Amino acid sequence: MTELEKGPQGLRRGRGARERIIDASQQLFRDQGINRTGMDQLCAVAQVSKRTAYQHFTNKDELVAEYLRRFDPGVTAGVFDRTDLTPRERLLAAFEPPTGKQGLTPLCPYIAASVELHDPEHPASQYARDYKSTIAERLADTAREAGATDPEQLGEQLALLLDGAAARTRVLNAESFPTAAAIAAVLIDNAIPTTA
């Protein structure tokens, strides 16, 4: 970085600052949590001043909501919109999440944010709730496509199973998704008539 790219405190200037702030939030919020991440630390990692950070995000709450909005970069489309899989296979593919740095899937950021924030009216909590509802709807739509007799119920069951697997993986520091996938297969097979 040249001297011209640096601001008065040796920090990088505003060009690309918003993306650097979001990138830093994704790293820090995932690794140490929302509440344990202060704006000073976030600004240091993003190489921006606090003034610049607050020009892009009115407050930390707004940044947390944006962090959640950016978290699912095509993951749902990568499962539910696949044309190479049958609807049943797409339902099971939901239980093959991408792995984290240590090989285990990190706790779902939507669950983590809701637990940390304790405020159902917080913008991030509302976004997490909407996202989780959307996942259950996508599961139900796929279950309907697969011929499930009660697709809404199956969608809710699978959504609950996904959330439980994510939480259990984090708590036990051991992969729970293979077990969840086996349970999902039983639920799916019981919900879809053999003629479907």
mmCIF file of C-alpha atoms in Angstrom:
data_model
loop_
_atom_site.group_PDB
_atom_site.id
_atom_site.type_symbol
_atom_site.label_atom_id
_atom_site.label_comp_id
_atom_site.label_asym_id
_atom_site.label_seq_id
_atom_site.Cartn_x
_atom_site.Cartn_y
_atom_site.Cartn_z
ATOM 1 C CA MET A 1 0.000 0.000 0.000
ATOM 2 C CA THR A 2 1.455 3.357 -0.979
ATOM 3 C CA GLU A 3 1.540 6.347 1.315
ATOM 4 C CA LEU A 4 -1.175 8.002 -0.809
ATOM 5 C CA GLU A 5 -3.554 5.112 -0.056
ATOM 6 C CA LYS A 6 -3.136 5.648 3.664
ATOM 7 C CA GLY A 7 -5.164 8.054 5.704
ATOM 8 C CA PRO A 8 -3.824 10.334 8.435
ATOM 9 C CA GLN A 9 -3.536 7.502 10.990
ATOM 10 C CA GLY A 10 -1.829 5.132 8.576
ATOM 11 C CA LEU A 11 -5.110 3.319 7.847
ATOM 12 C CA ARG A 12 -6.301 2.542 4.333
ATOM 13 C CA ARG A 13 -8.543 5.183 2.797
ATOM 14 C CA GLY A 14 -12.233 4.727 2.020
ATOM 15 C CA ARG A 15 -12.006 3.024 -1.383
ATOM 16 C CA GLY A 16 -13.306 -0.491 -0.732
ATOM 17 C CA ALA A 17 -13.797 0.309 2.957
ATOM 18 C CA ARG A 18 -17.365 -1.029 3.092
ATOM 19 C CA GLU A 19 -16.295 -4.434 1.766
ATOM 20 C CA ARG A 20 -13.299 -4.553 4.113
ATOM 21 C CA ILE A 21 -15.598 -3.806 7.056
ATOM 22 C CA ILE A 22 -18.010 -6.569 5.994
ATOM 23 C CA ASP A 23 -15.123 -9.004 5.428
ATOM 24 C CA ALA A 24 -13.732 -8.201 8.893
ATOM 25 C CA SER A 25 -17.178 -8.644 10.468
ATOM 26 C CA GLN A 26 -17.582 -12.038 8.782
ATOM 27 C CA GLN A 27 -14.254 -13.197 10.182
ATOM 28 C CA LEU A 28 -14.575 -11.741 13.672
ATOM 29 C CA PHE A 29 -18.264 -12.408 14.288
ATOM 30 C CA ARG A 30 -17.811 -16.032 13.180
ATOM 31 C CA ASP A 31 -14.597 -16.624 15.140
ATOM 32 C CA GLN A 32 -15.336 -14.833 18.401
ATOM 33 C CA GLY A 33 -18.985 -13.788 18.342
ATOM 34 C CA ILE A 34 -20.878 -10.555 17.880
ATOM 35 C CA ASN A 35 -20.796 -9.342 21.481
ATOM 36 C CA ARG A 36 -17.080 -10.027 21.927
ATOM 37 C CA THR A 37 -16.199 -8.063 18.797
ATOM 38 C CA GLY A 38 -15.804 -4.366 19.454
ATOM 39 C CA MET A 39 -15.827 -1.649 16.844
ATOM 40 C CA ASP A 40 -12.203 -0.762 17.634
ATOM 41 C CA GLN A 41 -11.063 -4.280 16.821
ATOM 42 C CA LEU A 42 -13.269 -4.497 13.763
ATOM 43 C CA CYS A 43 -11.902 -1.207 12.421
ATOM 44 C CA ALA A 44 -8.326 -2.337 13.035
ATOM 45 C CA VAL A 45 -8.857 -5.581 11.100
ATOM 46 C CA ALA A 46 -10.671 -3.732 8.285
ATOM 47 C CA GLN A 47 -7.961 -1.041 8.268
ATOM 48 C CA VAL A 48 -10.457 1.813 8.499
ATOM 49 C CA SER A 49 -11.065 4.559 11.000
ATOM 50 C CA LYS A 50 -14.157 4.452 13.213
ATOM 51 C CA ARG A 51 -15.361 7.555 11.377
ATOM 52 C CA THR A 52 -15.214 5.661 8.078
ATOM 53 C CA ALA A 53 -16.969 2.652 9.616
ATOM 54 C CA TYR A 54 -19.813 4.825 10.888
ATOM 55 C CA GLN A 55 -20.111 6.512 7.498
ATOM 56 C CA HIS A 56 -20.916 3.120 6.015
ATOM 57 C CA PHE A 57 -22.933 1.699 8.925
ATOM 58 C CA THR A 58 -24.923 3.906 11.271
ATOM 59 C CA ASN A 59 -24.228 1.539 14.159
ATOM 60 C CA LYS A 60 -23.054 -1.974 14.951
ATOM 61 C CA ASP A 61 -26.625 -3.298 14.757
ATOM 62 C CA GLU A 62 -26.799 -2.288 11.096
ATOM 63 C CA LEU A 63 -23.465 -4.007 10.443
ATOM 64 C CA VAL A 64 -24.648 -7.210 12.144
ATOM 65 C CA ALA A 65 -27.781 -7.269 9.962
ATOM 66 C CA GLU A 66 -25.653 -6.768 6.831
ATOM 67 C CA TYR A 67 -23.294 -9.536 7.982
ATOM 68 C CA LEU A 68 -26.245 -11.949 8.107
ATOM 69 C CA ARG A 69 -27.625 -10.759 4.763
ATOM 70 C CA ARG A 70 -24.269 -11.562 3.157
ATOM 71 C CA PHE A 71 -23.697 -14.897 4.858
ATOM 72 C CA ASP A 72 -25.613 -17.162 2.467
ATOM 73 C CA PRO A 73 -23.701 -16.600 -0.794
ATOM 74 C CA GLY A 74 -25.761 -18.939 -2.925
ATOM 75 C CA VAL A 75 -25.820 -21.803 -0.419
ATOM 76 C CA THR A 76 -29.577 -22.287 -0.681
ATOM 77 C CA ALA A 77 -29.473 -22.018 -4.467
ATOM 78 C CA GLY A 78 -26.573 -24.484 -4.475
ATOM 79 C CA VAL A 79 -28.879 -27.012 -2.812
ATOM 80 C CA PHE A 80 -32.449 -26.240 -3.835
ATOM 81 C CA ASP A 81 -31.915 -25.116 -7.431
ATOM 82 C CA ARG A 82 -29.803 -28.056 -8.549
ATOM 83 C CA THR A 83 -31.221 -29.693 -11.650
ATOM 84 C CA ASP A 84 -28.894 -32.703 -11.499
ATOM 85 C CA LEU A 85 -30.631 -34.058 -8.385
ATOM 86 C CA THR A 86 -34.101 -35.417 -7.772
ATOM 87 C CA PRO A 87 -36.205 -33.539 -5.208
ATOM 88 C CA ARG A 88 -35.451 -36.257 -2.624
ATOM 89 C CA GLU A 89 -31.723 -35.937 -3.309
ATOM 90 C CA ARG A 90 -31.965 -32.146 -2.922
ATOM 91 C CA LEU A 91 -33.603 -32.591 0.480
ATOM 92 C CA LEU A 92 -30.728 -34.832 1.561
ATOM 93 C CA ALA A 93 -28.134 -32.462 0.033
ATOM 94 C CA ALA A 94 -29.233 -29.853 2.577
ATOM 95 C CA PHE A 95 -27.464 -31.999 5.183
ATOM 96 C CA GLU A 96 -24.094 -31.683 3.448
ATOM 97 C CA PRO A 97 -23.111 -28.159 4.555
ATOM 98 C CA PRO A 98 -19.780 -26.568 3.649
ATOM 99 C CA THR A 99 -17.111 -27.160 6.266
ATOM 100 C CA GLY A 100 -15.334 -24.485 8.266
ATOM 101 C CA LYS A 101 -11.630 -23.868 8.656
ATOM 102 C CA GLN A 102 -11.153 -26.590 11.272
ATOM 103 C CA GLY A 103 -13.120 -29.121 9.245
ATOM 104 C CA LEU A 104 -16.311 -28.723 11.281
ATOM 105 C CA THR A 105 -19.238 -26.583 10.282
ATOM 106 C CA PRO A 106 -19.351 -23.453 12.456
ATOM 107 C CA LEU A 107 -22.521 -22.727 14.384
ATOM 108 C CA CYS A 108 -25.164 -21.361 12.054
ATOM 109 C CA PRO A 109 -24.649 -17.577 12.093
ATOM 110 C CA TYR A 110 -28.402 -16.972 12.246
ATOM 111 C CA ILE A 111 -28.746 -19.079 15.383
ATOM 112 C CA ALA A 112 -25.594 -17.566 16.896
ATOM 113 C CA ALA A 113 -26.783 -14.017 16.264
ATOM 114 C CA SER A 114 -30.235 -14.674 17.719
ATOM 115 C CA VAL A 115 -28.749 -16.259 20.844
ATOM 116 C CA GLU A 116 -26.190 -13.487 21.352
ATOM 117 C CA LEU A 117 -28.500 -10.547 20.722
ATOM 118 C CA HIS A 118 -31.351 -11.558 23.095
ATOM 119 C CA ASP A 119 -33.630 -9.058 21.317
ATOM 120 C CA PRO A 120 -36.314 -10.414 18.994
ATOM 121 C CA GLU A 121 -36.819 -6.901 17.585
ATOM 122 C CA HIS A 122 -33.143 -6.396 16.692
ATOM 123 C CA PRO A 123 -32.795 -6.048 12.880
ATOM 124 C CA ALA A 124 -30.435 -9.044 12.788
ATOM 125 C CA SER A 125 -32.868 -11.177 14.829
ATOM 126 C CA GLN A 126 -35.654 -10.271 12.420
ATOM 127 C CA TYR A 127 -33.455 -11.126 9.452
ATOM 128 C CA ALA A 128 -32.455 -14.443 11.051
ATOM 129 C CA ARG A 129 -36.124 -15.285 11.626
ATOM 130 C CA ASP A 130 -36.981 -14.455 7.999
ATOM 131 C CA TYR A 131 -34.050 -16.512 6.731
ATOM 132 C CA LYS A 132 -34.998 -19.539 8.831
ATOM 133 C CA SER A 133 -38.612 -19.281 7.617
ATOM 134 C CA THR A 134 -37.367 -19.147 4.030
ATOM 135 C CA ILE A 135 -35.268 -22.282 4.524
ATOM 136 C CA ALA A 136 -38.290 -24.160 5.925
ATOM 137 C CA GLU A 137 -40.363 -22.950 2.954
ATOM 138 C CA ARG A 138 -37.707 -24.094 0.458
ATOM 139 C CA LEU A 139 -37.597 -27.482 2.178
ATOM 140 C CA ALA A 140 -41.414 -27.697 2.056
ATOM 141 C CA ASP A 141 -41.477 -26.706 -1.627
ATOM 142 C CA THR A 142 -38.908 -29.381 -2.420
ATOM 143 C CA ALA A 143 -40.838 -31.918 -0.318
ATOM 144 C CA ARG A 144 -43.987 -31.035 -2.272
ATOM 145 C CA GLU A 145 -42.060 -31.555 -5.510
ATOM 146 C CA ALA A 146 -40.930 -34.957 -4.190
ATOM 147 C CA GLY A 147 -44.558 -35.944 -3.544
ATOM 148 C CA ALA A 148 -44.659 -35.691 0.271
ATOM 149 C CA THR A 149 -48.130 -36.136 1.746
ATOM 150 C CA ASP A 150 -47.598 -33.212 4.170
ATOM 151 C CA PRO A 151 -44.787 -31.095 2.704
ATOM 152 C CA GLU A 152 -45.084 -28.265 5.254
ATOM 153 C CA GLN A 153 -44.656 -30.673 8.145
ATOM 154 C CA LEU A 154 -41.675 -32.366 6.477
ATOM 155 C CA GLY A 155 -40.139 -28.965 5.714
ATOM 156 C CA GLU A 156 -40.423 -27.950 9.372
ATOM 157 C CA GLN A 157 -39.055 -31.290 10.577
ATOM 158 C CA LEU A 158 -36.030 -31.045 8.286
ATOM 159 C CA ALA A 159 -35.411 -27.386 9.207
ATOM 160 C CA LEU A 160 -35.465 -28.307 12.894
ATOM 161 C CA LEU A 161 -33.123 -31.217 12.240
ATOM 162 C CA LEU A 162 -30.681 -28.935 10.361
ATOM 163 C CA ASP A 163 -30.631 -26.394 13.188
ATOM 164 C CA GLY A 164 -30.169 -29.133 15.774
ATOM 165 C CA ALA A 165 -27.281 -30.645 13.836
ATOM 166 C CA ALA A 166 -25.568 -27.254 13.545
ATOM 167 C CA ALA A 167 -25.925 -26.572 17.278
ATOM 168 C CA ARG A 168 -24.880 -30.090 18.322
ATOM 169 C CA THR A 169 -21.833 -29.982 16.046
ATOM 170 C CA ARG A 170 -20.703 -26.777 17.744
ATOM 171 C CA VAL A 171 -21.423 -27.886 21.311
ATOM 172 C CA LEU A 172 -19.787 -31.310 20.990
ATOM 173 C CA ASN A 173 -17.070 -30.189 18.573
ATOM 174 C CA ALA A 174 -17.941 -33.321 16.585
ATOM 175 C CA GLU A 175 -19.731 -33.609 13.273
ATOM 176 C CA SER A 176 -23.470 -34.310 13.724
ATOM 177 C CA PHE A 177 -24.612 -33.912 10.124
ATOM 178 C CA PRO A 178 -24.122 -37.562 9.064
ATOM 179 C CA THR A 179 -26.485 -38.658 11.851
ATOM 180 C CA ALA A 180 -28.914 -35.879 10.940
ATOM 181 C CA ALA A 181 -28.778 -36.976 7.274
ATOM 182 C CA ALA A 182 -29.660 -40.543 8.301
ATOM 183 C CA ILE A 183 -32.631 -39.293 10.329
ATOM 184 C CA ALA A 184 -33.659 -37.039 7.434
ATOM 185 C CA ALA A 185 -33.656 -40.006 5.064
ATOM 186 C CA VAL A 186 -36.090 -41.852 7.350
ATOM 187 C CA LEU A 187 -38.348 -38.795 7.666
ATOM 188 C CA ILE A 188 -38.303 -38.230 3.916
ATOM 189 C CA ASP A 189 -39.006 -41.870 3.078
ATOM 190 C CA ASN A 190 -41.884 -41.995 5.579
ATOM 191 C CA ALA A 191 -43.382 -38.771 4.170
ATOM 192 C CA ILE A 192 -43.193 -39.708 0.503
ATOM 193 C CA PRO A 193 -45.519 -42.460 -0.691
ATOM 194 C CA THR A 194 -43.727 -45.281 -2.498
ATOM 195 C CA THR A 195 -45.662 -44.432 -5.677
ATOM 196 C CA ALA A 196 -44.171 -40.905 -5.786
#
